[in-house]
Amino acid sequence: MNREIQIGRFRIVALEDGCFALDGGAMFGVVPRPLWEKLTPVNDDHTVPLSTTPFLVDDGKNKIVIEPGIGQRWSEKERVRYHIDHSEGRTLVESLREAGVQPEEVTHCLMTHCHWDHIGAVCGNDGLPVFREAEHWAPQVEIDCALNPDHLRRASYRADDIAPLLAEDLLQGFQGEFSPLEGIRMIPVGGHSDGVCLVLIEDGGATACFWADIVPTANHVALPFIMAYDMNAARSWEVRSQWIPRAAEEEWACLLYHDPVSPMGKFVSSERSFSFLPLDPSDCG
């Protein structure tokens, strides 16, 4: 399994922050179980295994973490319910160190949206920010949802994931397309959540795209494979119909947060659909 590629001046490394599981039916939405259960292992409680894969983007000067991970601040009941597992040292900090980066060296932490399975690791077991020297960025609408979720959104957000960042003035919000650094763009598209973003990494004529929950796993590349968790399925269809064909046509490196097997690959078009091809490092420049 390839976990590192080069996009121009950017070294991109797939990190680890454990794994968990969610209901298979919810993960695949309107897709019938006889179809999706052929694609993934299924646990006895009908959940399917998922990774939480942050990405390190390093240009030699800046060290950027995209999506910190699920974190370890969970009760035993929650760990059992969601099959949360950080065994074998599979934590964000240990994974970063294996990639040659200390937490205090991280300059930017980019959060595509503020769901707990994506940003729980932004604070450690002590409840304090992990990246104390970093700028933290998230869509403003996602920050607002985390602090004051309505009844439809409450299960997806935890205010204590971001409150410590705000208390120390480490978190900033943005609206519309935003570029924290030259060559990196965060593009809010919506659908899965109100402000969920794509993250494009562009340099030297090559492009990588972090798909967040717009395409969570390799089994969600076909356009109809939209999660029931998405707040606005019609918008998700529009977003996926626009961006997945473009990624395939332009041969982007595609970075997947929840795929437990292949976090890096390319989208490939066929006559009627799209699929995922794990990435060979030689495919990128």
Coordinates of C-alpha atoms in Angstrom, one line a residue:
M1 CA 0.0 0.0 0.0
N2 CA 1.5 3.3 -1.1
R3 CA 1.5 6.0 1.6
E4 CA 3.7 8.7 0.1
I5 CA 3.7 10.7 -3.1
Q6 CA 5.3 13.8 -4.5
I7 CA 3.2 16.6 -6.2
G8 CA 5.6 19.2 -7.4
R9 CA 7.3 20.6 -4.4
F10 CA 4.8 19.0 -2.0
R11 CA 5.6 15.7 -0.3
I12 CA 2.3 14.1 0.7
V13 CA 2.2 11.3 3.3
A14 CA -0.9 9.3 4.4
L15 CA -0.8 9.3 8.2
E16 CA -2.8 7.2 10.6
D17 CA -5.1 7.9 13.5
G18 CA -6.7 4.5 14.1
C19 CA -9.8 3.1 12.7
F20 CA -13.5 2.8 13.5
A21 CA -16.8 1.5 12.0
L22 CA -20.1 2.9 11.0
D23 CA -23.4 1.3 9.9
G24 CA -23.0 -0.1 6.4
G25 CA -26.5 0.9 5.3
A26 CA -25.9 4.5 6.3
M27 CA -22.5 4.5 4.6
F28 CA -24.0 3.4 1.3
G29 CA -27.3 5.2 1.3
V30 CA -29.7 4.0 -1.4
V31 CA -27.3 1.4 -2.7
P32 CA -28.9 -2.1 -1.8
R33 CA -26.9 -4.2 0.6
P34 CA -26.5 -7.1 -1.8
L35 CA -24.4 -4.7 -3.9
W36 CA -22.3 -3.0 -1.2
E37 CA -21.6 -6.0 1.0
K38 CA -19.6 -7.5 -1.9
L39 CA -17.2 -4.5 -1.7
T40 CA -16.3 -4.4 2.0
P41 CA -16.1 -6.6 5.1
V42 CA -19.2 -6.4 7.3
N43 CA -19.1 -6.8 11.1
D44 CA -21.7 -8.8 13.1
D45 CA -23.5 -5.5 14.0
H46 CA -23.8 -4.6 10.3
T47 CA -21.1 -1.9 10.6
V48 CA -18.2 -1.6 8.0
P49 CA -14.6 -0.9 8.9
L50 CA -13.2 2.6 8.1
S51 CA -9.9 4.3 8.6
T52 CA -9.2 7.8 9.8
T53 CA -6.3 8.9 7.6
P54 CA -4.9 12.4 8.1
F55 CA -2.5 13.7 5.4
L56 CA 0.8 15.5 5.9
V57 CA 1.7 18.0 3.2
D58 CA 5.3 19.2 3.4
D59 CA 6.9 21.7 1.1
G60 CA 10.2 21.9 3.0
K61 CA 9.2 25.0 4.9
N62 CA 5.6 24.5 5.8
K63 CA 4.2 21.3 7.4
I64 CA 0.4 21.0 6.9
V65 CA -1.9 18.5 8.4
I66 CA -5.2 17.9 6.5
E67 CA -7.9 16.5 8.8
P68 CA -6.3 15.6 12.1
G69 CA -8.3 12.4 12.8
I70 CA -10.8 10.9 15.2
G71 CA -8.6 11.2 18.4
Q72 CA -8.7 9.3 21.6
R73 CA -11.1 11.3 23.8
W74 CA -13.8 8.7 23.9
S75 CA -15.6 6.9 26.7
E76 CA -15.4 3.1 26.7
K77 CA -19.1 2.9 25.7
E78 CA -18.3 5.1 22.6
R79 CA -15.2 3.1 21.8
V80 CA -17.3 -0.1 21.7
R81 CA -20.2 1.4 19.8
Y82 CA -18.0 2.8 17.0
H83 CA -15.3 0.1 17.2
I84 CA -12.7 2.9 17.8
D85 CA -9.2 1.3 17.7
H86 CA -5.8 2.9 18.2
S87 CA -3.8 -0.3 18.8
E88 CA -0.3 -0.7 17.6
G89 CA 0.6 3.0 18.1
R90 CA -1.8 4.1 15.3
T91 CA -2.2 7.6 16.5
L92 CA -1.8 11.0 14.8
V93 CA 1.2 12.1 16.8
E94 CA 3.1 8.7 16.5
S95 CA 2.3 8.6 12.7
L96 CA 3.6 12.2 12.3
R97 CA 6.8 11.3 14.1
E98 CA 7.3 8.3 11.9
A99 CA 7.1 10.7 9.0
G100 CA 9.9 12.8 10.6
V101 CA 7.7 15.6 11.9
Q102 CA 7.1 16.7 15.5
P103 CA 3.8 18.2 16.5
E104 CA 5.4 21.6 17.3
E105 CA 6.7 21.7 13.7
V106 CA 3.2 21.7 12.2
T107 CA 2.5 25.1 10.7
H108 CA -1.1 24.6 9.4
C109 CA -4.0 22.3 10.3
L110 CA -6.7 22.3 7.7
M111 CA -10.2 20.9 8.6
T112 CA -12.6 20.4 5.7
H113 CA -15.5 20.2 8.2
C114 CA -15.9 19.7 11.9
H115 CA -17.5 16.3 12.3
W116 CA -16.0 14.4 15.3
D117 CA -14.5 11.6 13.3
H118 CA -12.5 14.2 11.3
I119 CA -11.2 16.6 14.0
G120 CA -11.3 14.7 17.3
A121 CA -7.5 14.4 17.3
V122 CA -7.0 18.2 17.1
C123 CA -6.9 18.1 20.9
G124 CA -5.0 15.5 22.9
N125 CA -6.2 13.4 25.9
D126 CA -5.6 16.4 28.1
G127 CA -8.2 18.4 26.1
L128 CA -5.5 20.8 24.9
P129 CA -4.5 21.6 21.2
V130 CA -2.0 19.3 19.8
F131 CA -0.5 21.7 17.2
R132 CA 0.2 24.7 19.4
E133 CA 2.3 26.5 16.8
A134 CA -0.1 26.0 13.9
E135 CA -2.7 28.0 12.2
H136 CA -6.0 26.1 12.2
W137 CA -8.5 26.7 9.5
A138 CA -12.1 25.5 9.0
P139 CA -15.2 26.8 7.1
Q140 CA -16.9 29.3 9.3
V141 CA -20.3 27.6 8.9
E142 CA -18.7 24.4 10.2
I143 CA -17.4 26.2 13.3
D144 CA -20.8 27.6 13.9
C145 CA -22.4 24.2 13.5
A146 CA -20.0 22.7 16.0
L147 CA -20.7 25.3 18.6
N148 CA -24.5 25.5 18.1
P149 CA -25.8 22.4 16.2
D150 CA -29.5 21.9 15.5
H151 CA -31.2 18.6 16.2
L152 CA -30.3 17.3 12.7
R153 CA -26.6 18.0 13.1
R154 CA -26.1 17.4 16.8
A155 CA -24.9 13.8 16.5
S156 CA -22.1 14.8 14.1
Y157 CA -20.4 17.6 16.1
R158 CA -18.7 18.1 19.5
A159 CA -18.1 21.6 20.7
D160 CA -15.2 20.5 22.9
D161 CA -13.3 19.6 19.7
I162 CA -12.9 23.2 18.8
A163 CA -13.5 25.2 22.0
P164 CA -9.9 24.8 23.2
L165 CA -8.7 26.1 19.8
L166 CA -10.9 29.2 20.0
A167 CA -9.9 29.8 23.6
E168 CA -6.2 30.0 22.6
D169 CA -7.0 32.0 19.4
L170 CA -5.7 29.2 17.2
L171 CA -8.7 28.6 15.0
Q172 CA -9.8 30.9 12.1
G173 CA -12.9 30.5 9.9
F174 CA -13.3 31.4 6.2
Q175 CA -16.1 31.7 3.7
G176 CA -15.8 30.9 0.0
E177 CA -12.7 29.5 -1.6
F178 CA -9.6 30.0 0.5
S179 CA -5.9 29.5 0.0
P180 CA -3.9 29.1 3.2
L181 CA -0.7 28.7 1.2
E182 CA 0.4 29.1 -2.4
G183 CA -0.5 25.9 -4.2
I184 CA -3.2 24.8 -1.7
R185 CA -6.9 25.6 -2.1
M186 CA -9.9 24.8 0.2
I187 CA -13.1 24.8 -1.8
P188 CA -16.4 24.6 0.1
V189 CA -18.9 22.5 -1.8
G190 CA -21.5 21.4 0.7
G191 CA -23.7 18.3 0.4
H192 CA -22.3 16.0 3.0
S193 CA -22.3 18.9 5.5
D194 CA -23.0 22.6 5.2
G195 CA -19.5 23.7 4.5
V196 CA -17.5 20.6 3.7
C197 CA -14.5 21.3 1.4
L198 CA -12.3 19.8 -1.2
V199 CA -8.6 20.5 -0.7
L200 CA -6.6 20.9 -3.9
I201 CA -2.8 20.6 -3.8
E202 CA -1.3 21.9 -7.1
D203 CA 2.3 22.3 -8.2
G204 CA 4.5 21.5 -11.2
G205 CA 1.5 20.6 -13.4
A206 CA 0.3 18.0 -11.0
T207 CA -2.8 18.0 -8.7
A208 CA -3.8 16.0 -5.7
C209 CA -7.3 16.3 -4.2
F210 CA -8.3 15.4 -0.6
W211 CA -12.0 14.3 -0.9
A212 CA -13.0 14.4 2.8
D213 CA -16.5 12.8 3.0
I214 CA -17.4 13.7 -0.6
V215 CA -15.7 10.5 -1.6
P216 CA -15.0 8.7 1.7
T217 CA -13.7 5.4 0.4
A218 CA -12.7 3.7 -2.9
N219 CA -16.1 2.1 -2.9
H220 CA -17.8 5.5 -3.1
V221 CA -16.4 6.7 -6.5
A222 CA -19.4 5.6 -8.6
L223 CA -21.7 8.6 -8.7
P224 CA -24.8 7.0 -7.0
F225 CA -22.8 5.8 -4.0
I226 CA -23.8 8.7 -1.7
M227 CA -23.9 8.2 2.1
A228 CA -27.2 8.5 4.0
Y229 CA -25.2 10.6 6.4
D230 CA -25.1 13.5 3.8
M231 CA -27.3 16.4 4.8
N232 CA -28.2 17.3 1.3
A233 CA -28.0 14.3 -1.1
A234 CA -29.1 16.3 -4.1
R235 CA -26.3 18.7 -3.6
S236 CA -23.9 15.8 -3.0
W237 CA -24.9 14.4 -6.4
E238 CA -24.2 17.8 -8.1
V239 CA -20.8 18.1 -6.4
R240 CA -19.8 14.6 -7.3
S241 CA -21.1 14.9 -10.8
Q242 CA -18.9 18.0 -11.3
W243 CA -15.7 17.0 -9.6
I244 CA -15.3 13.2 -10.0
P245 CA -15.3 13.3 -13.8
R246 CA -12.8 16.2 -13.7
A247 CA -10.5 14.3 -11.4
A248 CA -10.6 11.3 -13.7
E249 CA -10.0 13.3 -16.9
E250 CA -7.1 15.3 -15.4
E251 CA -5.6 12.3 -13.7
W252 CA -5.5 13.8 -10.2
A253 CA -4.0 11.9 -7.3
C254 CA -7.0 11.3 -5.0
L255 CA -6.6 11.2 -1.2
L256 CA -9.2 9.2 0.7
Y257 CA -9.8 9.7 4.4
H258 CA -11.9 6.7 5.3
D259 CA -10.6 3.9 3.0
P260 CA -9.0 1.2 5.2
V261 CA -6.9 -0.3 2.3
S262 CA -5.9 2.3 -0.2
P263 CA -5.7 6.0 0.9
M264 CA -4.1 7.2 -2.4
G265 CA -5.3 6.5 -5.9
K266 CA -6.8 7.8 -9.1
F267 CA -10.4 7.9 -10.4
V268 CA -10.8 6.0 -13.6
S269 CA -13.7 6.5 -16.0
S270 CA -15.4 3.7 -17.9
E271 CA -18.3 3.8 -20.3
R272 CA -21.0 4.0 -17.6
S273 CA -19.3 4.7 -14.3
F274 CA -16.1 5.6 -12.3
S275 CA -13.8 3.4 -10.2
F276 CA -10.7 3.7 -8.1
L277 CA -7.2 2.6 -9.0
P278 CA -4.6 2.5 -6.2
L279 CA -1.7 4.9 -6.9
D280 CA 1.8 4.0 -8.1
P281 CA 4.2 6.7 -6.9
S282 CA 5.6 7.0 -10.4
D283 CA 2.2 8.2 -11.6
C284 CA 2.8 11.6 -9.8
G285 CA 5.3 14.3 -10.4

